[in-house]
Coordinates of C-alpha atoms in Angstrom, one line a residue:
M1 CA 0.0 0.0 0.0
A2 CA 2.9 2.3 0.7
A3 CA 4.2 1.8 -2.8
G4 CA 0.7 2.5 -4.2
A5 CA 0.4 5.7 -2.3
I6 CA 3.8 6.8 -3.4
S7 CA 2.9 6.1 -7.0
T8 CA -0.3 8.1 -6.7
V9 CA 1.6 11.1 -5.3
V10 CA 4.2 11.0 -8.0
G11 CA 1.5 10.8 -10.6
T12 CA -0.3 13.8 -9.2
V13 CA 2.9 15.9 -9.0
A14 CA 3.7 15.0 -12.6
N15 CA 0.2 16.0 -13.8
A16 CA 0.5 19.3 -11.9
A17 CA 3.9 20.0 -13.5
G18 CA 2.6 19.2 -16.9
L19 CA -0.3 21.6 -16.5
A20 CA 2.1 24.3 -15.3
V21 CA 4.3 23.8 -18.4
L22 CA 1.3 24.0 -20.6
G23 CA 0.1 27.2 -18.9
I24 CA 3.5 28.8 -19.4
L25 CA 3.6 27.9 -23.0
A26 CA 0.1 29.2 -23.5
F27 CA 1.1 32.5 -21.8
L28 CA 4.1 32.9 -24.1
V29 CA 2.1 32.2 -27.2
G30 CA -0.5 34.7 -26.2
A31 CA 2.1 37.4 -25.5
L32 CA 3.8 36.8 -28.9
W33 CA 0.4 37.1 -30.7
L34 CA -0.5 40.4 -28.9
A35 CA 2.9 41.9 -29.8
A36 CA 2.5 41.0 -33.4
V37 CA -1.0 42.5 -33.5
G38 CA 0.2 45.6 -31.8
V39 CA 3.1 46.1 -34.3
K40 CA 0.7 45.6 -37.2
T41 CA -1.8 48.1 -35.8
L42 CA 0.8 50.7 -35.2
A43 CA 2.1 50.4 -38.7
A44 CA -1.4 50.7 -40.1
G45 CA -2.1 53.8 -37.9
T46 CA 1.1 55.5 -39.1
S47 CA 0.3 55.0 -42.8
A48 CA -3.3 56.3 -42.4
D49 CA -2.6 59.2 -40.1
E50 CA 0.5 61.3 -40.6
A51 CA 3.6 59.5 -41.6
P52 CA 6.0 62.5 -41.5
R53 CA 6.8 63.2 -38.0
R54 CA 5.3 66.5 -36.7
P55 CA 7.9 69.1 -36.1
T56 CA 8.6 70.1 -32.5
A57 CA 7.1 73.2 -31.1
S58 CA 10.5 75.0 -31.2
T59 CA 10.8 74.1 -34.9
A60 CA 7.3 75.3 -35.7
Q61 CA 7.9 78.6 -33.9
T62 CA 11.2 79.5 -35.5
T63 CA 10.4 79.0 -39.2
P64 CA 7.7 81.5 -40.4
V65 CA 6.2 80.7 -43.7
K66 CA 5.8 83.6 -46.1
A67 CA 2.9 83.8 -48.5
P68 CA 3.8 82.2 -51.9
N69 CA 4.9 84.5 -54.7
A70 CA 1.6 85.2 -56.4
V71 CA -0.3 88.0 -58.0
S72 CA -1.5 90.4 -55.2
R73 CA -5.2 90.5 -54.9
A74 CA -7.3 93.5 -53.8
A75 CA -10.2 92.1 -51.8
P76 CA -13.5 92.7 -53.5
A77 CA -16.4 94.4 -51.7
P78 CA -17.4 92.0 -48.9
R79 CA -21.0 91.1 -47.9
E80 CA -22.5 93.2 -45.1
R81 CA -23.0 91.6 -41.7
S82 CA -26.8 92.3 -41.9
A83 CA -27.1 90.0 -45.0
A84 CA -30.2 87.8 -45.4
P85 CA -30.1 84.4 -43.7
L86 CA -28.2 81.7 -45.6
P87 CA -30.5 79.6 -47.8
A88 CA -30.8 75.8 -47.2
G89 CA -28.8 74.9 -50.3
W90 CA -26.5 76.4 -52.8
P91 CA -27.8 77.7 -56.2
T92 CA -27.1 75.2 -58.9
G93 CA -24.8 75.9 -61.8
K94 CA -21.6 74.6 -63.4
D95 CA -19.9 77.9 -64.3
I96 CA -19.1 79.8 -61.1
T97 CA -16.7 82.7 -61.0
L98 CA -15.4 83.9 -57.7
K99 CA -13.0 86.7 -56.7
G100 CA -10.1 85.8 -54.6
F101 CA -10.2 87.2 -51.0
D102 CA -7.2 86.9 -48.7
L103 CA -8.6 86.0 -45.3
W104 CA -7.8 88.6 -42.7
G105 CA -5.8 87.8 -39.5
Q106 CA -3.0 85.7 -41.2
T107 CA 0.1 85.8 -39.0
G108 CA 2.7 83.9 -41.1
W109 CA 2.4 80.9 -38.7
P110 CA 0.2 78.2 -40.3
N111 CA -1.0 76.2 -37.3
Q112 CA -4.5 75.0 -38.2
E113 CA -4.4 71.3 -38.9
I114 CA -6.4 69.7 -41.7
V115 CA -7.4 66.0 -42.0
G116 CA -7.6 63.4 -44.7
E117 CA -4.3 64.3 -46.4
N118 CA -3.1 60.7 -46.5
H119 CA -6.3 59.7 -48.2
R120 CA -5.5 62.0 -51.1
R121 CA -1.9 61.1 -51.7
D122 CA -2.2 61.5 -55.5
A123 CA -3.3 65.1 -55.1
V124 CA -0.5 65.9 -52.6
R125 CA 2.0 64.3 -54.9
D126 CA 0.8 66.5 -57.8
V127 CA 1.0 69.6 -55.7
F128 CA 4.6 68.9 -54.6
R129 CA 5.7 68.1 -58.1
A130 CA 4.2 71.3 -59.3
H131 CA 6.2 73.2 -56.7
G132 CA 9.5 71.4 -57.6
G133 CA 9.5 68.7 -54.9
R134 CA 9.9 65.3 -56.5
S135 CA 10.5 63.5 -53.3
G136 CA 8.7 65.7 -50.8
G137 CA 10.1 68.1 -48.3
E138 CA 8.4 71.4 -47.2
T139 CA 6.7 74.1 -49.2
A140 CA 4.1 76.8 -49.0
A141 CA 1.2 77.3 -51.3
E142 CA -2.1 79.2 -51.6
A143 CA -5.1 77.2 -50.4
V144 CA -8.8 77.8 -51.1
L145 CA -11.4 76.9 -48.5
V146 CA -14.5 75.5 -50.1
P147 CA -17.6 74.9 -47.9
E148 CA -19.7 72.0 -48.9
P149 CA -23.3 72.5 -47.5
G150 CA -24.5 69.7 -49.7
N151 CA -22.1 67.1 -48.2
P152 CA -24.2 64.1 -47.2
Y153 CA -22.0 63.4 -44.2
D154 CA -21.5 66.8 -42.7
R155 CA -23.3 70.0 -43.9
N156 CA -20.6 72.1 -42.3
A157 CA -17.8 70.3 -44.2
V158 CA -15.0 72.6 -45.5
R159 CA -12.8 71.3 -48.2
V160 CA -9.2 72.5 -48.7
D161 CA -8.0 72.9 -52.3
I162 CA -4.5 73.6 -53.5
D163 CA -3.7 74.1 -57.2
G164 CA -7.3 73.1 -58.0
K165 CA -6.9 69.7 -56.2
A166 CA -8.7 68.6 -53.0
V167 CA -6.0 67.8 -50.4
G168 CA -8.1 67.4 -47.3
Y169 CA -10.8 68.9 -45.0
L170 CA -11.0 71.0 -41.9
P171 CA -11.5 68.8 -38.8
R172 CA -15.2 68.4 -38.1
E173 CA -15.3 70.5 -34.9
D174 CA -13.4 73.4 -36.6
A175 CA -15.5 73.2 -39.8
A176 CA -18.6 73.8 -37.6
R177 CA -17.0 77.1 -36.4
Y178 CA -15.9 78.3 -39.8
A179 CA -18.8 77.1 -42.0
D180 CA -21.1 80.0 -41.6
V181 CA -18.7 82.8 -42.4
L182 CA -17.2 80.9 -45.3
Q183 CA -20.6 80.1 -46.8
R184 CA -21.5 83.8 -46.6
M185 CA -18.3 84.7 -48.4
I186 CA -19.1 82.2 -51.2
L187 CA -22.6 83.7 -51.6
A188 CA -20.9 87.2 -51.8
G189 CA -18.9 85.9 -54.7
L190 CA -15.6 85.5 -52.8
A191 CA -13.2 82.6 -52.8
P192 CA -11.6 82.4 -49.3
L193 CA -7.8 82.2 -49.7
T194 CA -5.0 81.6 -47.2
T195 CA -1.5 80.2 -47.0
A196 CA -0.9 76.5 -46.5
R197 CA 2.3 74.8 -45.3
L198 CA 2.9 71.3 -46.6
W199 CA 5.3 68.6 -45.4
A200 CA 5.5 65.4 -47.3
R201 CA 7.8 62.5 -48.1
N202 CA 7.8 59.9 -50.8
D203 CA 8.4 56.4 -49.5
S204 CA 9.0 54.3 -52.5
G205 CA 6.1 55.8 -54.3
T206 CA 3.8 56.2 -51.3
W207 CA 3.3 59.8 -50.3
R208 CA 2.8 60.7 -46.7
S209 CA 2.0 64.3 -45.7
R210 CA 0.8 66.9 -43.2
I211 CA -0.8 70.2 -44.1
T212 CA -1.6 73.2 -41.9
L213 CA -3.3 76.5 -42.7
D214 CA -2.7 80.1 -41.6
L215 CA -6.2 80.7 -40.2
A216 CA -7.3 83.2 -37.6
E217 CA -10.4 82.7 -35.5
P218 CA -13.7 82.8 -37.5
H219 CA -14.7 86.2 -36.2
L220 CA -11.4 87.8 -37.4
I221 CA -11.1 86.5 -41.0
Y222 CA -13.9 88.6 -42.7
P223 CA -14.6 92.3 -42.2
I224 CA -18.0 93.3 -40.9
N225 CA -18.5 96.3 -43.2
P226 CA -18.3 96.7 -47.0
K227 CA -15.0 97.6 -48.6
P228 CA -14.9 101.3 -49.6
T229 CA -15.9 101.8 -53.2
G230 CA -14.2 103.9 -55.9
R231 CA -10.5 104.0 -56.7
T232 CA -8.8 102.7 -53.6
A233 CA -5.3 101.5 -52.6
E234 CA -5.2 98.9 -49.8
L235 CA -2.2 99.7 -47.6
P236 CA 0.1 96.7 -46.9
P237 CA -0.1 95.3 -43.4
G238 CA 2.5 96.4 -40.9
T239 CA 2.3 98.0 -37.4
T240 CA -0.8 98.6 -35.3
F241 CA -1.7 102.1 -34.1
Q242 CA -4.7 103.7 -32.5
V243 CA -7.3 106.1 -33.8
T244 CA -8.2 109.1 -31.6
G245 CA -11.5 110.9 -31.2
E246 CA -13.8 107.9 -31.6
E247 CA -15.8 109.0 -28.5
L248 CA -17.2 111.9 -30.6
H249 CA -18.7 109.5 -33.2
L250 CA -20.5 106.8 -31.1
D251 CA -23.7 107.3 -33.2
V252 CA -21.8 105.7 -36.1
L253 CA -19.5 103.3 -34.3
A254 CA -21.7 101.9 -31.4
P255 CA -23.9 99.8 -33.8
L256 CA -20.8 98.1 -35.2
V257 CA -19.6 96.9 -31.8
T258 CA -20.0 93.2 -31.1
Q259 CA -19.3 91.1 -28.1
Q260 CA -15.7 90.6 -29.2
E261 CA -13.2 92.4 -31.4
A262 CA -14.2 92.6 -35.1
P263 CA -12.3 93.5 -38.3
L264 CA -13.5 96.3 -40.5
W265 CA -12.4 98.5 -43.4
V266 CA -11.3 102.1 -42.8
A267 CA -10.4 104.9 -45.2
L268 CA -7.7 107.5 -44.6
R269 CA -8.1 111.0 -46.0
R270 CA -6.4 114.3 -45.4
G271 CA -8.4 116.9 -43.6
T272 CA -8.1 120.0 -41.4
V273 CA -9.3 121.0 -37.9
Q274 CA -9.5 124.5 -36.4
G275 CA -7.0 124.9 -33.7
A276 CA -6.7 127.6 -31.1
R277 CA -4.7 129.9 -33.3
S278 CA -4.6 128.2 -36.7
V279 CA -5.9 125.5 -39.0
K280 CA -4.1 122.2 -38.6
E281 CA -3.8 119.4 -41.1
V282 CA -4.9 116.0 -39.9
V283 CA -5.4 112.5 -41.3
E284 CA -9.1 111.6 -40.9
V285 CA -10.5 108.1 -40.5
Y286 CA -13.7 107.1 -42.2
V287 CA -15.9 104.0 -41.7
N288 CA -18.8 103.4 -44.2
G289 CA -18.3 106.9 -45.5
S290 CA -18.7 108.6 -42.1
H291 CA -15.9 110.4 -40.2
V292 CA -15.1 108.5 -37.0
G293 CA -11.8 110.0 -35.8
H294 CA -8.3 110.9 -36.8
L295 CA -4.7 109.8 -36.4
S296 CA -2.5 111.3 -33.8
A297 CA -0.5 114.4 -34.8
A298 CA 2.7 112.3 -35.2
K299 CA 1.0 109.6 -37.3
G300 CA -0.7 112.2 -39.4
Q301 CA 2.6 113.8 -40.3
E302 CA 4.0 110.4 -41.2
Y303 CA 1.1 109.5 -43.5
T304 CA 0.3 112.9 -45.1
P305 CA 2.9 112.7 -47.9
L306 CA 1.7 109.3 -49.0
L307 CA -1.9 110.3 -48.9
T308 CA -1.1 113.5 -50.8
T309 CA 0.5 111.5 -53.6
L310 CA -2.5 109.1 -53.8
E311 CA -5.2 111.7 -53.6
E312 CA -3.5 113.7 -56.4
H313 CA -4.3 110.7 -58.6
G314 CA -7.8 110.3 -57.3
V315 CA -7.0 107.3 -55.1
T316 CA -8.1 106.8 -51.5
A317 CA -6.0 104.9 -49.1
I318 CA -7.8 102.1 -47.2
A319 CA -6.6 99.8 -44.5
H320 CA -7.5 96.9 -42.2
A321 CA -8.7 97.8 -38.7
K322 CA -10.3 96.3 -35.6
I323 CA -13.1 97.7 -33.5
T324 CA -13.7 96.9 -29.8
G325 CA -15.8 98.4 -27.0
N326 CA -19.4 98.9 -26.1
S327 CA -22.2 101.5 -26.6
L328 CA -20.4 103.9 -24.2
A329 CA -16.7 103.6 -25.4
V330 CA -15.3 102.4 -28.7
N331 CA -11.7 101.8 -29.7
I332 CA -10.4 101.4 -33.3
S333 CA -6.9 100.2 -34.1
I334 CA -5.4 100.2 -37.6
N335 CA -2.9 97.8 -39.0
A336 CA -0.9 99.3 -41.9
A337 CA 2.7 99.5 -43.0
R338 CA 4.7 102.7 -42.2
P339 CA 5.0 104.8 -45.4
S340 CA 8.8 104.5 -45.2
D341 CA 8.4 100.7 -45.4
I342 CA 6.2 100.7 -48.4
P343 CA 8.1 99.8 -51.6
Q344 CA 8.3 102.4 -54.4
S345 CA 6.9 99.9 -56.8
W346 CA 3.6 99.9 -54.7
I347 CA 3.4 103.7 -54.8
D348 CA 4.1 103.8 -58.6
E349 CA 1.5 101.1 -59.2
H350 CA -1.3 102.7 -57.3
A351 CA -0.5 106.4 -58.0
S352 CA -0.1 105.9 -61.8
A353 CA -3.4 104.0 -62.4
A354 CA -5.4 106.4 -64.6
D355 CA -7.9 104.1 -66.4
G356 CA -10.8 104.7 -63.9
T357 CA -10.7 101.2 -62.5
P358 CA -10.1 100.6 -58.8
A359 CA -6.3 100.7 -58.2
G360 CA -4.8 97.5 -57.1
G361 CA -7.4 95.4 -58.9
A362 CA -6.6 91.8 -59.8
P363 CA -8.0 89.2 -62.2
D364 CA -10.8 87.0 -61.0
L365 CA -9.9 83.6 -59.5
Q366 CA -11.7 81.0 -61.7
H367 CA -13.3 78.0 -60.1
T368 CA -15.1 75.6 -62.3
E369 CA -16.3 72.1 -61.4
R370 CA -15.0 71.9 -57.9
V371 CA -16.6 75.1 -56.7
A372 CA -19.7 74.3 -58.8
D373 CA -19.9 71.0 -56.9
A374 CA -20.0 72.9 -53.7
L375 CA -22.7 75.3 -54.9
T376 CA -25.5 72.8 -55.2
S377 CA -28.3 71.5 -53.0
D378 CA -28.7 68.3 -54.9
R379 CA -26.7 65.7 -52.9
D380 CA -27.1 63.0 -55.5
D381 CA -25.9 65.3 -58.3
L382 CA -23.0 66.4 -56.1
A383 CA -21.8 62.9 -55.6
A384 CA -22.3 61.9 -59.2
R385 CA -20.4 64.8 -60.7
R386 CA -17.5 64.4 -58.2
G387 CA -17.4 60.7 -58.8
E388 CA -17.0 59.9 -55.1
P389 CA -19.5 58.9 -52.3
G390 CA -18.9 62.1 -50.3
N391 CA -17.1 62.8 -47.1
P392 CA -17.5 59.7 -44.8
P393 CA -15.8 59.6 -41.4
N394 CA -12.2 58.6 -41.6
T395 CA -11.9 55.4 -39.5
A396 CA -8.2 55.9 -38.9
T397 CA -8.4 59.5 -37.6
G398 CA -12.1 59.8 -36.5
E399 CA -12.3 62.9 -38.7
A400 CA -14.2 63.7 -41.9
D401 CA -12.2 62.4 -44.8

């Protein structure tokens, strides 16, 4: 019996050891399988998201991107803020002509991400090749923002076109913030333009890219009042300085004040004021044709020679400005280059225009099928003419493709 008991114990121990060995083997096999799946998933995520590594914050903040060398555009008369509500769908039509409008608030630091670039590798490849980058690298280009209210997946979708090719979309949450103002611009006959920064690399024929836009907050990209009419010269951007005397013109300015700062057009003209002993020359500021203040004495002296030259040729200087305040106090600040920093070529161009057309005018920016696709309320027709199903969610990024 002792021998039998010993045999039973030995058998039990052997069985237990066998089970332990099997358990260890099973654990090792499971670990190896999970590692393999993780590597595969990581590789897939990299190819679908953004293959080129994002530059560090220090890199992004030390390499400003200048606007590409392109024909300068004078912004056409914008739509007034009190425009009628946006209709449910775009008007149909295949031949749509828009005027290029450089969005206000550009800083030279493109930091607005777009999504879907790596699902449009052919378009990115063509853009880089057009800009001389056969194997990728970094470049700047002009981008057009095209709202798509007829998009069956997101009525706020905003497509990004470069060189006439769709390279991506604004992220869904950002598109929701920008859609209204961009749609109003399209209805006003304007094509929203901004500077894009592109990074890309060509990995054995597979293009991977990242694209960012120079885009201010929605309430800062489009002026709230119409551009002054007639023969005008838009002063280049530069330094910011204050207007004085706004408190005397609250009847004109108070209705323009919003809950946050807002961009607006101003016109600068020479004028005079009666001083204690003599008449003094000043530079007056106008908004919507009404006098709303003037420049300081020092600023007035600085700008008077330039304005004199322009006005002798029947041209009015206009500039970008911002308005802040409330019904009791209003502040206007102007952003314009100092006269000493304005190239002589700019002065010659605007002062010599004598054909009766607005100085600084530019040819229209033609948009055919792509913009026509955006200007339709028929979703089926939209998808059929584009030859694609629309803008479904991107399963790799969670964003609109």
